[in-house]
Tab-separated table of C-alpha atoms in Angstrom:
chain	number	residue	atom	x	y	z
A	1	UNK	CA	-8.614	21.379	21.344
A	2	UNK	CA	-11.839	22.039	22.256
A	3	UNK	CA	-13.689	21.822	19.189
A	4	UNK	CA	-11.605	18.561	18.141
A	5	UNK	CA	-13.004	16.795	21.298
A	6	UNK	CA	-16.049	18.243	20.614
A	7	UNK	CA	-16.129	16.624	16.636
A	8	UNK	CA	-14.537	13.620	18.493
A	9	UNK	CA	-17.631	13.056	20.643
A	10	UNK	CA	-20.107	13.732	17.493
A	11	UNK	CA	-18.202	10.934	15.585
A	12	UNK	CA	-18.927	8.280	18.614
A	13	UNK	CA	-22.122	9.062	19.156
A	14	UNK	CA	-23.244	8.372	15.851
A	15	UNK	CA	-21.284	5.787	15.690
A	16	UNK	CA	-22.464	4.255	19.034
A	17	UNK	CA	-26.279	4.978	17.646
A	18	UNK	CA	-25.442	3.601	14.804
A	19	UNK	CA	-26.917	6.355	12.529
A	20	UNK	CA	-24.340	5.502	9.535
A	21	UNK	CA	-25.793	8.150	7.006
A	22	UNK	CA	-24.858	10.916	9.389
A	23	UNK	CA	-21.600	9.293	10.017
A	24	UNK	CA	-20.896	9.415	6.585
A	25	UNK	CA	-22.162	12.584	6.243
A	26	UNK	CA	-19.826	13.611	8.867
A	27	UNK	CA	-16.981	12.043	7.473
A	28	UNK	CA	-17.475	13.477	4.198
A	29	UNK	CA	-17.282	16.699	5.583
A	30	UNK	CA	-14.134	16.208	7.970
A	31	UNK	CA	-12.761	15.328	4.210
A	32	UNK	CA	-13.624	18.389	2.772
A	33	UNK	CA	-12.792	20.844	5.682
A	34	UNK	CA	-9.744	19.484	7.055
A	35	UNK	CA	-6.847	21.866	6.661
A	36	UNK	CA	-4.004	18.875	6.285
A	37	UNK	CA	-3.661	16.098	4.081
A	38	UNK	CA	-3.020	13.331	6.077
A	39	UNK	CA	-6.231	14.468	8.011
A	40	UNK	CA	-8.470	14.275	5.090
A	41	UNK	CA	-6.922	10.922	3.542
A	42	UNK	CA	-8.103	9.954	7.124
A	43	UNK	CA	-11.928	11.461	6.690
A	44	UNK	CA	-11.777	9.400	3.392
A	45	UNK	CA	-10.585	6.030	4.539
A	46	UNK	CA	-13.035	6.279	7.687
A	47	UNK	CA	-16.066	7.478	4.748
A	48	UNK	CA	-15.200	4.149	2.551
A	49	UNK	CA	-14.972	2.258	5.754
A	50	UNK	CA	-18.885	3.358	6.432
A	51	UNK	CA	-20.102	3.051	3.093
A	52	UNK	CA	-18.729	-0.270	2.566
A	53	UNK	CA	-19.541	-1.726	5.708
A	54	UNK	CA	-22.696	0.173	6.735
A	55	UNK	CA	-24.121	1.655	3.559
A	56	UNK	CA	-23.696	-1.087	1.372
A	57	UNK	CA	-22.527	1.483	-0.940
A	58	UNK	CA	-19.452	0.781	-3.031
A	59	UNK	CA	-19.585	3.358	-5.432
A	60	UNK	CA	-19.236	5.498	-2.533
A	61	UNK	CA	-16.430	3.562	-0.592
A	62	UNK	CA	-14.194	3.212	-4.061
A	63	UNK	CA	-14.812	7.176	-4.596
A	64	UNK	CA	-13.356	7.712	-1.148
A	65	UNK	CA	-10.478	5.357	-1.656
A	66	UNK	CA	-9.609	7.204	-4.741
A	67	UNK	CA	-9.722	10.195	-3.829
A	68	UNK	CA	-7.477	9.435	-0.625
A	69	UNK	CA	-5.087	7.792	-3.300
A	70	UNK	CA	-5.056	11.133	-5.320
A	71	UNK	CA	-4.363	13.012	-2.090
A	72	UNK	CA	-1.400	10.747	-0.979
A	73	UNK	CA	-1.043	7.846	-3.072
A	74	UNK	CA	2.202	6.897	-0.825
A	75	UNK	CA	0.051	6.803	2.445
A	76	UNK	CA	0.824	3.535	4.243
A	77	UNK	CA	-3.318	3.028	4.869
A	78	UNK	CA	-4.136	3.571	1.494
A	79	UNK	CA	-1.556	1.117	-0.189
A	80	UNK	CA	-2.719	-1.431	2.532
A	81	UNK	CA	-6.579	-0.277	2.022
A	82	UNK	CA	-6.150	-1.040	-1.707
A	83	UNK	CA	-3.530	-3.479	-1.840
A	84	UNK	CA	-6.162	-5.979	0.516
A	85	UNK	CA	-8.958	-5.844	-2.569
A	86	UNK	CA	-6.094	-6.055	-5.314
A	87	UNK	CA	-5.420	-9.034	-3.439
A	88	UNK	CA	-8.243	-10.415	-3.129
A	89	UNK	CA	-9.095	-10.538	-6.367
A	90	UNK	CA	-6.005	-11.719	-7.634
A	91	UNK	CA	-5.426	-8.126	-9.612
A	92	UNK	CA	-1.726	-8.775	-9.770
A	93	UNK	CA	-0.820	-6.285	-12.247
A	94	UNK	CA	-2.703	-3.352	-10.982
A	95	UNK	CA	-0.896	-4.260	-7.608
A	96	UNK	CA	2.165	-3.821	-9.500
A	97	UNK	CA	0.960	-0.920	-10.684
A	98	UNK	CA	-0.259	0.520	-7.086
A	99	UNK	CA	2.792	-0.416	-5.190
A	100	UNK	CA	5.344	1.445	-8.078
A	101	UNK	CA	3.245	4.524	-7.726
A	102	UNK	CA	3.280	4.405	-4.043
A	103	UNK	CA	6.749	4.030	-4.025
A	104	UNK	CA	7.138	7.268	-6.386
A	105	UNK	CA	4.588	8.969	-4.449
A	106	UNK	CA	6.825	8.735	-0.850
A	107	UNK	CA	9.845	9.384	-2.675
A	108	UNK	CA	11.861	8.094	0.499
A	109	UNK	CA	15.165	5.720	1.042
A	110	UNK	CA	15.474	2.693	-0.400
A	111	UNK	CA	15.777	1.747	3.173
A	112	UNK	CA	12.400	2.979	4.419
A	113	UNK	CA	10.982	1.379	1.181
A	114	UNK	CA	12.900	-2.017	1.808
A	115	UNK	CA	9.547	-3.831	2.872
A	116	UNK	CA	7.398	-2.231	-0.101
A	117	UNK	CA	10.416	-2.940	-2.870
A	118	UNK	CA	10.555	-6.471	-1.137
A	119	UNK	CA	7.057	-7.105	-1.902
A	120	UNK	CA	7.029	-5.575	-4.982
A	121	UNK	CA	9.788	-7.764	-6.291
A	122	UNK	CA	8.018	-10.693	-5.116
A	123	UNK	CA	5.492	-9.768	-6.572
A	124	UNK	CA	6.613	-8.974	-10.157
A	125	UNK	CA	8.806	-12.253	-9.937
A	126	UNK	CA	6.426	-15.158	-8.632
A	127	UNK	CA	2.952	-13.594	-9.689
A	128	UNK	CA	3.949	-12.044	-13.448
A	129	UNK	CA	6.603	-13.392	-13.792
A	130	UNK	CA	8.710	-10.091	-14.817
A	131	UNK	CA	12.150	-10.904	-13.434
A	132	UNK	CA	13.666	-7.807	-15.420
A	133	UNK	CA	11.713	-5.820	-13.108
A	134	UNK	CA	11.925	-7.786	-10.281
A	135	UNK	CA	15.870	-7.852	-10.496
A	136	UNK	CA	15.559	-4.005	-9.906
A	137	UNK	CA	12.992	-4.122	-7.072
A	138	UNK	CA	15.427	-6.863	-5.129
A	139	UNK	CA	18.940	-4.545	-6.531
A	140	UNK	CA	17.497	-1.642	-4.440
A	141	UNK	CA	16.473	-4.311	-1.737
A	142	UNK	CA	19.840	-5.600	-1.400
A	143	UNK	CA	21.656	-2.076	-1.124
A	144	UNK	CA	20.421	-1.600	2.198
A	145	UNK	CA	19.602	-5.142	3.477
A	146	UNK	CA	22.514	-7.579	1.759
A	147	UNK	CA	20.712	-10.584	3.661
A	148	UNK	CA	17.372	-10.302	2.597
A	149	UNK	CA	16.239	-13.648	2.065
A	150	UNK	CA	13.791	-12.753	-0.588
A	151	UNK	CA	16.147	-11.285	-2.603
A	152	UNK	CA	18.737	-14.024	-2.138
A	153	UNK	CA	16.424	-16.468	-3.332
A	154	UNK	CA	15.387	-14.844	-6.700
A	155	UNK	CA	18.995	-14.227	-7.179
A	156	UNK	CA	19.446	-18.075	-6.794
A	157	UNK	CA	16.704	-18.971	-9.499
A	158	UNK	CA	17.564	-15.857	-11.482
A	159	UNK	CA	20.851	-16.136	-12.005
A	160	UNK	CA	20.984	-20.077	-12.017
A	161	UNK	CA	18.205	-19.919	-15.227
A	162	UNK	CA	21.057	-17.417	-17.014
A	163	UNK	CA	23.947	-20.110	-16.004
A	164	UNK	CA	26.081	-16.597	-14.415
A	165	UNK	CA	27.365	-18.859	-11.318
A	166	UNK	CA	30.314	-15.837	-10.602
A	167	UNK	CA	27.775	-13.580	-10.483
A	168	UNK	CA	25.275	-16.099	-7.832
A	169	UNK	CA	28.875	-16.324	-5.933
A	170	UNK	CA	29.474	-12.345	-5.609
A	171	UNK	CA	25.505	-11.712	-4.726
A	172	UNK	CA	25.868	-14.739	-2.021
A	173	UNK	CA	28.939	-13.323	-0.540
């Protein structure tokens, strides 16, 4: 405990004298010497956070993103981390891309992944306009939340466009 304060206080004071080469420096090491994974995906997302805000640098702050992607690609601050610049730059099928390989990397319940599969579906439906994959997204979706209104609105359009009314009727019921 003692030497975690102890790295704790090193990290604000550099911080607080805003000596961001150190900090990164710091950070790159925490990365590199932490014994668990979700501790170094950490170290990496705080080193990209530096170099891109402090540093200027982003070679450096991509480099750290990726390689907290290839330690955990499922890691809820990763997927946001990247998902926020995929955004941003309109990169719609490489968010496609990042938000199917999160979902394979956490390898969890459809109803833990609900939100992500939501999104995903939305995604692949509105933005790319893939509603063969986007049918499967919102089918997992609707296994554990019947409701969703997400899903029940593609399944209005979807199956409206392929004149299947019985099947609109059993997916509304």
């Amino acid at each position: 405990r003692g030497l975690l304060d102890q790295r704790a206080g090193q990290q604000r004071a550099l911080r607080r004298q805003a000596q961001w080469v150190e900090l990164a420096a710091f950070w790159q090491a925490r990365a590199e010497r932490s014994p668990s994974r979700e501790a170094k995906v950490a170290a990496q997302l705080a080193l990209a956070d530096v170099a891109a805000r402090h540093l200027n640098d982003a070679d450096r702050a991509r480099a750290a993103v990726a390689a907290a992607q290839a330690l955990d690609a499922g890691d809820p601050r990763v997927v946001r981390q990247l998902r926020d610049k995929l955004v941003a730059g309109e990169r719609w099928a490489e968010l496609a891309e990042l938000l199917t390989g999160a979902l394979k990397a956490r390898r969890g319940s459809d109803e833990a992944d609900a939100p992500l599969l939501s999104e995903l579906g939305e995604l692949q439906w509105k933005r790319l306009g893939d509603e063969t994959s986007a049918e499967e997204a919102f089918r997992r979706v609707r296994k554990v939340d019947p409701a969703n209104q997400l899903a029940l609105e593609f399944y209005r359009g979807f199956y409206r466009t392929r004149n299947e009314p019985q099947k609109l009727l059993q997916v509304l019921r």
